[in-house]
mmCIF file of C-alpha atoms in Angstrom:
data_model
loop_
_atom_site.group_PDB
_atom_site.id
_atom_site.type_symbol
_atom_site.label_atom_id
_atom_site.label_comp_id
_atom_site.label_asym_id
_atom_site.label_seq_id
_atom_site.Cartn_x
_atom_site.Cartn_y
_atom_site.Cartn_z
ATOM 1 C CA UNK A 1 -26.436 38.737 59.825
ATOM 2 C CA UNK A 2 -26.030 39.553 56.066
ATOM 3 C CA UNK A 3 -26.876 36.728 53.681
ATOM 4 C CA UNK A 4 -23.904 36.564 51.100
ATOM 5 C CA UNK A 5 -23.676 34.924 47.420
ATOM 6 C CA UNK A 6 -20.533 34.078 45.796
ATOM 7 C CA UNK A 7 -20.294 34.121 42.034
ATOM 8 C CA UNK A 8 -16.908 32.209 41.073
ATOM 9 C CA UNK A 9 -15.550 30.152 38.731
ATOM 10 C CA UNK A 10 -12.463 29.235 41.055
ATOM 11 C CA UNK A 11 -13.829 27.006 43.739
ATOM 12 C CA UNK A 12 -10.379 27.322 45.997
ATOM 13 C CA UNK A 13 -10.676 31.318 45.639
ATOM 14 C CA UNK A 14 -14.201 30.802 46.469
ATOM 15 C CA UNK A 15 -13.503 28.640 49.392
ATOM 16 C CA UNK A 16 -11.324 31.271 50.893
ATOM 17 C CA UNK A 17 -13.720 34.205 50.386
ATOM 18 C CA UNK A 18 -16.312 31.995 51.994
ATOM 19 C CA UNK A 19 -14.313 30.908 55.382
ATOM 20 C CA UNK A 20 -12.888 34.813 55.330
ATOM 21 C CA UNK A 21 -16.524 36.315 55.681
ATOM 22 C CA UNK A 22 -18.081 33.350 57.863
ATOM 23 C CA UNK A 23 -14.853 34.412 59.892
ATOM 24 C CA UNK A 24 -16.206 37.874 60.190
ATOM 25 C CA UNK A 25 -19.962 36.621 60.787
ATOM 26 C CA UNK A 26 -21.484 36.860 57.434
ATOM 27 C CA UNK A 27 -23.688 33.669 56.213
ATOM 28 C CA UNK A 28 -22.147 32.755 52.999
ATOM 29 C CA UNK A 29 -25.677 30.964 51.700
ATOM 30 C CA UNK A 30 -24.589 29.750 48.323
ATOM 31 C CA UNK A 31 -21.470 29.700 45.925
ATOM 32 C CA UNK A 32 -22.751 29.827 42.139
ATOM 33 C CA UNK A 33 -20.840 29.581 38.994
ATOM 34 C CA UNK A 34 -21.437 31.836 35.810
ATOM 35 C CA UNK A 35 -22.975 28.596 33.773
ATOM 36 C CA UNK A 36 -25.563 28.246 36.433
ATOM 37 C CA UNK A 37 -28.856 30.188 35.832
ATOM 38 C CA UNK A 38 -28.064 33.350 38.000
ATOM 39 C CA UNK A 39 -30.986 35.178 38.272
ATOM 40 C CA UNK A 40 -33.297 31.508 39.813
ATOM 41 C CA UNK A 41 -30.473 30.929 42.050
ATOM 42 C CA UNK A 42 -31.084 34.317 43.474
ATOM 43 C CA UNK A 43 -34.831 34.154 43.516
ATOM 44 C CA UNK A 44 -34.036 30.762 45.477
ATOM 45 C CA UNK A 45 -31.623 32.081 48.268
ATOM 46 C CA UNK A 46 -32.256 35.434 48.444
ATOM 47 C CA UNK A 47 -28.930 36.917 49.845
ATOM 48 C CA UNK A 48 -28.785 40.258 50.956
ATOM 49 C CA UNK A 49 -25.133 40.737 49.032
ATOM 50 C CA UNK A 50 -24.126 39.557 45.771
ATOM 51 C CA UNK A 51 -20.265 39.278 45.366
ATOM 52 C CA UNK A 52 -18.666 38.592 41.708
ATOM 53 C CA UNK A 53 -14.935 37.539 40.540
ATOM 54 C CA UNK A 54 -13.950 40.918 38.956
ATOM 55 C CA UNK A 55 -11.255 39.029 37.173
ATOM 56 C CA UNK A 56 -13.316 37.701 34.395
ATOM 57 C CA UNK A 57 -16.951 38.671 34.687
ATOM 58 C CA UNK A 58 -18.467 37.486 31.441
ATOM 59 C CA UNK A 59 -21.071 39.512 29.598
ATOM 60 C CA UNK A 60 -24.540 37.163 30.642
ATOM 61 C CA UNK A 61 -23.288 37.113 34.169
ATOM 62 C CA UNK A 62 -23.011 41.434 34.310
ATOM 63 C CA UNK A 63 -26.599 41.295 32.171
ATOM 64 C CA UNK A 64 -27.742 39.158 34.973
ATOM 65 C CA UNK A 65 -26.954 41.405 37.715
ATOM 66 C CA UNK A 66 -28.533 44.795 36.106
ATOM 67 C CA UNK A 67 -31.623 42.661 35.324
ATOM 68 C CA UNK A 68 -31.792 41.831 39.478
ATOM 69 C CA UNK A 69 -30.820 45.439 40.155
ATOM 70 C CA UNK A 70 -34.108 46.661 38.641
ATOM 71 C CA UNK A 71 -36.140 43.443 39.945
ATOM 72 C CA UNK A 72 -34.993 42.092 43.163
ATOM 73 C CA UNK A 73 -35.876 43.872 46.686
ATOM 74 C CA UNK A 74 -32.995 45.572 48.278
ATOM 75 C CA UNK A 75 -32.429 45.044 52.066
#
C-alpha cells in the first residue's frame, strides 16, 4: 500500500482527496499545509507519494519539493 501526503491549504478539498484515495486503498499518512515546515514533515512520515494543490502552489512550497527530489529516497 502506497503511503500518500497531502499538501493543502483547503482542509474540505483535502478531506475529499483523502477519503477518495483511502477509498481506493492508499494510506493517506498526513495532510500538511504550505506554512508547516515541509521538508521535516517528510523526513517524519516518509510517504511514498507527495500530492500538491496545483491551484496555488507558492514559491517555498515548489523549492521544497526540488530540494526532496534530490535528497529523499524514491520507492
Amino acid at each position: 500500500m502506497l503511503r500518500v501526503m497531502i499538501v493543502d491549504e483547503k482542509p474540505g478539498r483535502a478531506a475529499l482527496l483523502r477519503d477518495a484515495l483511502q477509498s481506493t486503498g492508499y494510506e493517506v499518512i498526513a495532510r500538511v499545509t504550505v506554512n508547516e515546515d515541509l521538508q521535516a514533515r517528510i523526513a517524519e512520515s516518509q510517504p511514498d507519494v507527495i500530492v500538491i494543490d496545483v491551484d496555488s502552489p507558492d514559491r517555498d512550497t515548489l523549492e521544497h519539493m526540488c530540494c526532496v527530489g534530490h535528497t529523499a529516497q524514491r520507492p
